[in-house]
Coordinates of C-alpha atoms in Angstrom, one line a residue:
X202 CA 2.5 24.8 2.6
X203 CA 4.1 27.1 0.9
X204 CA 6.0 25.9 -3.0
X205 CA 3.3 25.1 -5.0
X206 CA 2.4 21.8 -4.9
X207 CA 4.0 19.3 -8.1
X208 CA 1.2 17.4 -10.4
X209 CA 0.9 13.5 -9.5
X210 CA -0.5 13.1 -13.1
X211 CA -2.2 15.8 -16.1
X212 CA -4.4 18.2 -13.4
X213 CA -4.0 16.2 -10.5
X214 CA -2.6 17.1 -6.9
X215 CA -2.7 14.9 -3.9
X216 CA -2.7 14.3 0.1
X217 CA -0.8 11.2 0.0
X218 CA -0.4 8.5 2.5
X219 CA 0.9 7.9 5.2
X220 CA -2.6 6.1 5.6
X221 CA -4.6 6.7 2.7
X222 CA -4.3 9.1 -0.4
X223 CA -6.5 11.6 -1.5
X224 CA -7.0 13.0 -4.5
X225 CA -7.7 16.8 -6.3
X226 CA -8.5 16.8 -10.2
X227 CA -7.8 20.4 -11.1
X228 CA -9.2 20.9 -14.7
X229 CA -10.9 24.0 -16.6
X230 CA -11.1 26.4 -13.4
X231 CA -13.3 23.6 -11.2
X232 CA -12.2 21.1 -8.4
X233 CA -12.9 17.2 -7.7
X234 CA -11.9 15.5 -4.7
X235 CA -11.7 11.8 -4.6
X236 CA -12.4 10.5 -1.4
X237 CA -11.8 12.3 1.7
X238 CA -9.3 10.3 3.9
X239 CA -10.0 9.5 7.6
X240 CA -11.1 11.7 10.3
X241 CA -9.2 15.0 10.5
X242 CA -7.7 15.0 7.2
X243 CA -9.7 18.0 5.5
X244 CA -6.4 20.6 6.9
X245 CA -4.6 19.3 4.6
X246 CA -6.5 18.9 1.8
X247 CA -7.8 23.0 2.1
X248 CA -3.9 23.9 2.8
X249 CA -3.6 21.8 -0.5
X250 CA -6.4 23.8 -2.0
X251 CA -5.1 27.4 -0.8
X252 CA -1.2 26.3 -2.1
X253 CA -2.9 26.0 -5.7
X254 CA -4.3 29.6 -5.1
X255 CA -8.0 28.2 -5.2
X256 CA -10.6 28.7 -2.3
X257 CA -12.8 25.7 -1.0
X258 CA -15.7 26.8 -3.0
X259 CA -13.8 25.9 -5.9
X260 CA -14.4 22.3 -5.1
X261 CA -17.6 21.4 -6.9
X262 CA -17.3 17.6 -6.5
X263 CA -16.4 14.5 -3.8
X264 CA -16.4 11.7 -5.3
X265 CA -16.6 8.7 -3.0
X266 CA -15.1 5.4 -3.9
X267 CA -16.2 3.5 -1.2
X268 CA -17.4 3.9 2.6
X269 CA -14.7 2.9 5.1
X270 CA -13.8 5.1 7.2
X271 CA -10.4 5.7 5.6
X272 CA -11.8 7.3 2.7
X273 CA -15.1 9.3 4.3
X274 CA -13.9 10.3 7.7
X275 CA -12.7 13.7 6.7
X276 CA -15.9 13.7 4.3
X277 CA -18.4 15.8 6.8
X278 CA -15.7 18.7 7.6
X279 CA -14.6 19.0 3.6
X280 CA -18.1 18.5 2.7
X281 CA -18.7 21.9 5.1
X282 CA -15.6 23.8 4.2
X283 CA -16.4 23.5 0.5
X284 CA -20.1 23.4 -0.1
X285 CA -19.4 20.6 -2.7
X286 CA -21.7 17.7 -4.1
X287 CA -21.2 14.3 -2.6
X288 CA -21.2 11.5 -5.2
X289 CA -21.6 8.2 -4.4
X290 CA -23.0 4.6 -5.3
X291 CA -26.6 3.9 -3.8
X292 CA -25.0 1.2 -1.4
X293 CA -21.9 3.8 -0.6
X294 CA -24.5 6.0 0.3
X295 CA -26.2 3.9 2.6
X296 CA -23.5 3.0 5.1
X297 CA -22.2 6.5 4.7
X298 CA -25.7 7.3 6.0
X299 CA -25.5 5.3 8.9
X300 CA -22.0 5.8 10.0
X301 CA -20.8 2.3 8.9
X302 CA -18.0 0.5 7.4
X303 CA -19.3 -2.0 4.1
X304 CA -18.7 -5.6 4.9
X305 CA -15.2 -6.4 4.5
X306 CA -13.6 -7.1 7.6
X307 CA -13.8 -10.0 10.0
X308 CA -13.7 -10.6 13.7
X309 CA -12.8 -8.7 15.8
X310 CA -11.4 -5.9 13.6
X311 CA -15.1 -5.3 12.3
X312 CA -16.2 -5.5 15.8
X313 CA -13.6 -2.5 16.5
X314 CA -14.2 -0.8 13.2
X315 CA -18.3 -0.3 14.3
X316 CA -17.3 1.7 17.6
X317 CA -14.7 3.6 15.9
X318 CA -16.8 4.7 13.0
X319 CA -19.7 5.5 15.9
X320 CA -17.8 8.2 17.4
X321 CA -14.9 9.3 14.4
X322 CA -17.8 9.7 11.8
X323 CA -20.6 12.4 10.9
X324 CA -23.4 11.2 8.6
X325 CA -23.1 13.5 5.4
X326 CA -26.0 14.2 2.5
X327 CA -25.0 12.5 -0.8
X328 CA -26.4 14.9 -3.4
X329 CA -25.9 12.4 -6.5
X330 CA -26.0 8.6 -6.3
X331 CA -24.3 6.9 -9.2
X332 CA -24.2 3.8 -10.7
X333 CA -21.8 1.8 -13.3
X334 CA -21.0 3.3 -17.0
X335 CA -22.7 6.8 -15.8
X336 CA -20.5 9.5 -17.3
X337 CA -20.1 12.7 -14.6
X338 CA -19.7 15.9 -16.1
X339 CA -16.4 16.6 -14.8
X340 CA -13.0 17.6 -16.9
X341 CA -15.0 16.3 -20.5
X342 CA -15.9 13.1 -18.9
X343 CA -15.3 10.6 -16.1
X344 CA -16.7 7.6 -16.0
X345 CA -18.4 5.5 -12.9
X346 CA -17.1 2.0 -13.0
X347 CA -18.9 -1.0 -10.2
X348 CA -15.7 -2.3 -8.9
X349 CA -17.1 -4.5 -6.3
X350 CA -14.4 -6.6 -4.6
X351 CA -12.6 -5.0 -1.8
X352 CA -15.7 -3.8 -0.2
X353 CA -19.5 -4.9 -2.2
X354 CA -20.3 -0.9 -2.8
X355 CA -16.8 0.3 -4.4
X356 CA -16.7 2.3 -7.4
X357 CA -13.8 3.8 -9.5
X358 CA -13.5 7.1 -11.4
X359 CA -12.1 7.1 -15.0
X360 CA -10.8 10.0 -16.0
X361 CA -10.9 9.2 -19.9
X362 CA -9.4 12.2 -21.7
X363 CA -6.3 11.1 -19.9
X364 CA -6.9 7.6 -19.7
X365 CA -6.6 8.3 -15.6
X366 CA -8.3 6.0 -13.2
X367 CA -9.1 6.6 -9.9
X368 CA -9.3 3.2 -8.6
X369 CA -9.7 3.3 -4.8
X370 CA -8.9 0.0 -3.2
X371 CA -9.5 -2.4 -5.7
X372 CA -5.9 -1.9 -5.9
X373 CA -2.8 -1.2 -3.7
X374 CA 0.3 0.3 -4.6
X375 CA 2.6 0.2 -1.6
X376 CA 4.4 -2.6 -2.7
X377 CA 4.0 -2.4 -6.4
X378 CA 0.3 -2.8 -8.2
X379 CA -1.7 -5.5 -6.7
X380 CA -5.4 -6.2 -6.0
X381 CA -6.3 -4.9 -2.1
X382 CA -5.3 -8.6 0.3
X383 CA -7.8 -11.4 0.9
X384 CA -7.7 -10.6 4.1
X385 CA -9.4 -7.0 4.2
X386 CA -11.6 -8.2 1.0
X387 CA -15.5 -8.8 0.7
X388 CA -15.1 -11.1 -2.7
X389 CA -11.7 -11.9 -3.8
X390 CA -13.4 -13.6 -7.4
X391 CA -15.5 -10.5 -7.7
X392 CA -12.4 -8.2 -7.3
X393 CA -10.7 -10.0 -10.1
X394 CA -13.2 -9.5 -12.3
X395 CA -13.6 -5.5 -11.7
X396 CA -9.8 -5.5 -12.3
X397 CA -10.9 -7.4 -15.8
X398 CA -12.6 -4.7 -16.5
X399 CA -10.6 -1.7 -15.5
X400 CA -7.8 -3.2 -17.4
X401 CA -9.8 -3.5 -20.3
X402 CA -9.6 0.5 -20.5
X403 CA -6.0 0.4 -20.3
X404 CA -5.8 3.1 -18.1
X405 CA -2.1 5.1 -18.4
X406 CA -2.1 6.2 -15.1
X407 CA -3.8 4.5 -11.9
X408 CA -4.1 6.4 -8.8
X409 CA -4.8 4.0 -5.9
X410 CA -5.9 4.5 -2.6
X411 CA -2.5 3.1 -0.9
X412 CA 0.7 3.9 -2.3
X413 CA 1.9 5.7 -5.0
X414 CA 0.4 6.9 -8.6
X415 CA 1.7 3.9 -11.3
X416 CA 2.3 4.4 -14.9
X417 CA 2.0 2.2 -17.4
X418 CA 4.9 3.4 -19.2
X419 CA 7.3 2.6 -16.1
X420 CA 6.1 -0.5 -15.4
X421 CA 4.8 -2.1 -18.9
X422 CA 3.1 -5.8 -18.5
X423 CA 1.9 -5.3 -15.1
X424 CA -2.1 -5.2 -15.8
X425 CA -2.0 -7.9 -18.3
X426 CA 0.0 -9.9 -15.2
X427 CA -2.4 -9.0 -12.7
X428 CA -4.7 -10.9 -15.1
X429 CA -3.1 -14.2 -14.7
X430 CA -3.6 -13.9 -10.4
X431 CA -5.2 -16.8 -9.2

């Protein structure tokens, strides 16, 4: 990697996609990850890291929005190569504790889900455990939202100097913004009301874990529409 890497929002640089999207909040000379994709993804978050001209002890934070493996299963190898704090809801913690997906899936693919995570995932130290409307001293401010839904530990990140939220997999964007499918949900009426309350900040930016970053300003009505799902 060699041009220096183009701001998805105000500070923040991604990995994104093809599976899952990580983020990097660079603000006021420290780093934050959010999330740390699946298994072998930490070379190209530090290649990400070195492109910006930092070092992986620049990285102070991970902040976890949930445990599936898609979002922790690079967390043990960036954990290592950075020396950062994990940050993570109690019940996050937990399953990230003992290897484990949060409820979510059915049969079979939970079934499949349990061996994979056996033998794709490290157990890793969570060095702050967080719970809704704490505010993390990161970039002046983000604060923890509960955002149960998709998966009953999920948090989001609000970024609120730049009204940028961090929103996991309450919501998708790979087909325009839209709460995360029944299919692969825990509690479809418990995910509309976190996205009640996350669009009750009116957030200007959303980066999701699945697809790319959405702007309010290119795509005005949407939240209040996402509102009226049944």
């Amino acid at each position: 990697m060699t041009d220096q890497p183009q701001p998805l929002a105000p500070s923040v640089y991604g990995v994104i996609g093809p599976n899952v999207n990580i983020y990097l909040l660079d603000d006021a000379g420290s780093l934050a990850l959010i999330d740390a994709g699946m298994p072998g993804s930490a070379p190209r978050v530090l290649e990400l890291i070195q492109a910006l001209g930092r070092a992986p002890g620049d990285v102070k934070h991970i902040l976890i929005t949930h445990a599936d493996i898609d979002h922790v299963g690079g967390l043990k190898q960036l954990a290592d190569a950075t020396g950062a704090m994990v940050v993570a809801s109690v019940e996050s913690a937990r399953y990230i504790r003992q290897r484990r997906n949060p409820p979510h899936l059915g049969f079979p693919a939970n079934v499949f889900s349990s061996v994979v995570n056996f033998f794709a995932r490290r157990a890793v130290p969570v060095g702050r455990i967080v719970a809704d409307g704490d505010v993390l001293d990161i970039a002046d401010g983000i604060r923890v939202l509960a955002t149960p839904g998709h998966t009953p530990d999920h948090v989001g990140y609000f970024w609120e100097r730049e009204r940028v939220l961090f929103a996991g997999d309450l919501l998708n964007n790979r087909h325009g913004l839209s709460p995360t499918p029944p299919r692969i949900s825990w509690d479809m009426a418990a995910a509309r009301r976190s996205v009640q309350a996350i669009a009750a900040l009116n957030p200007a930016i959303i980066c999701a874990g699945h697809g790319p970053v959405w702007r309010a300003e290119d795509d005005p009505g949407r939240l209040e529409a996402l509102l009226q799902l049944p």
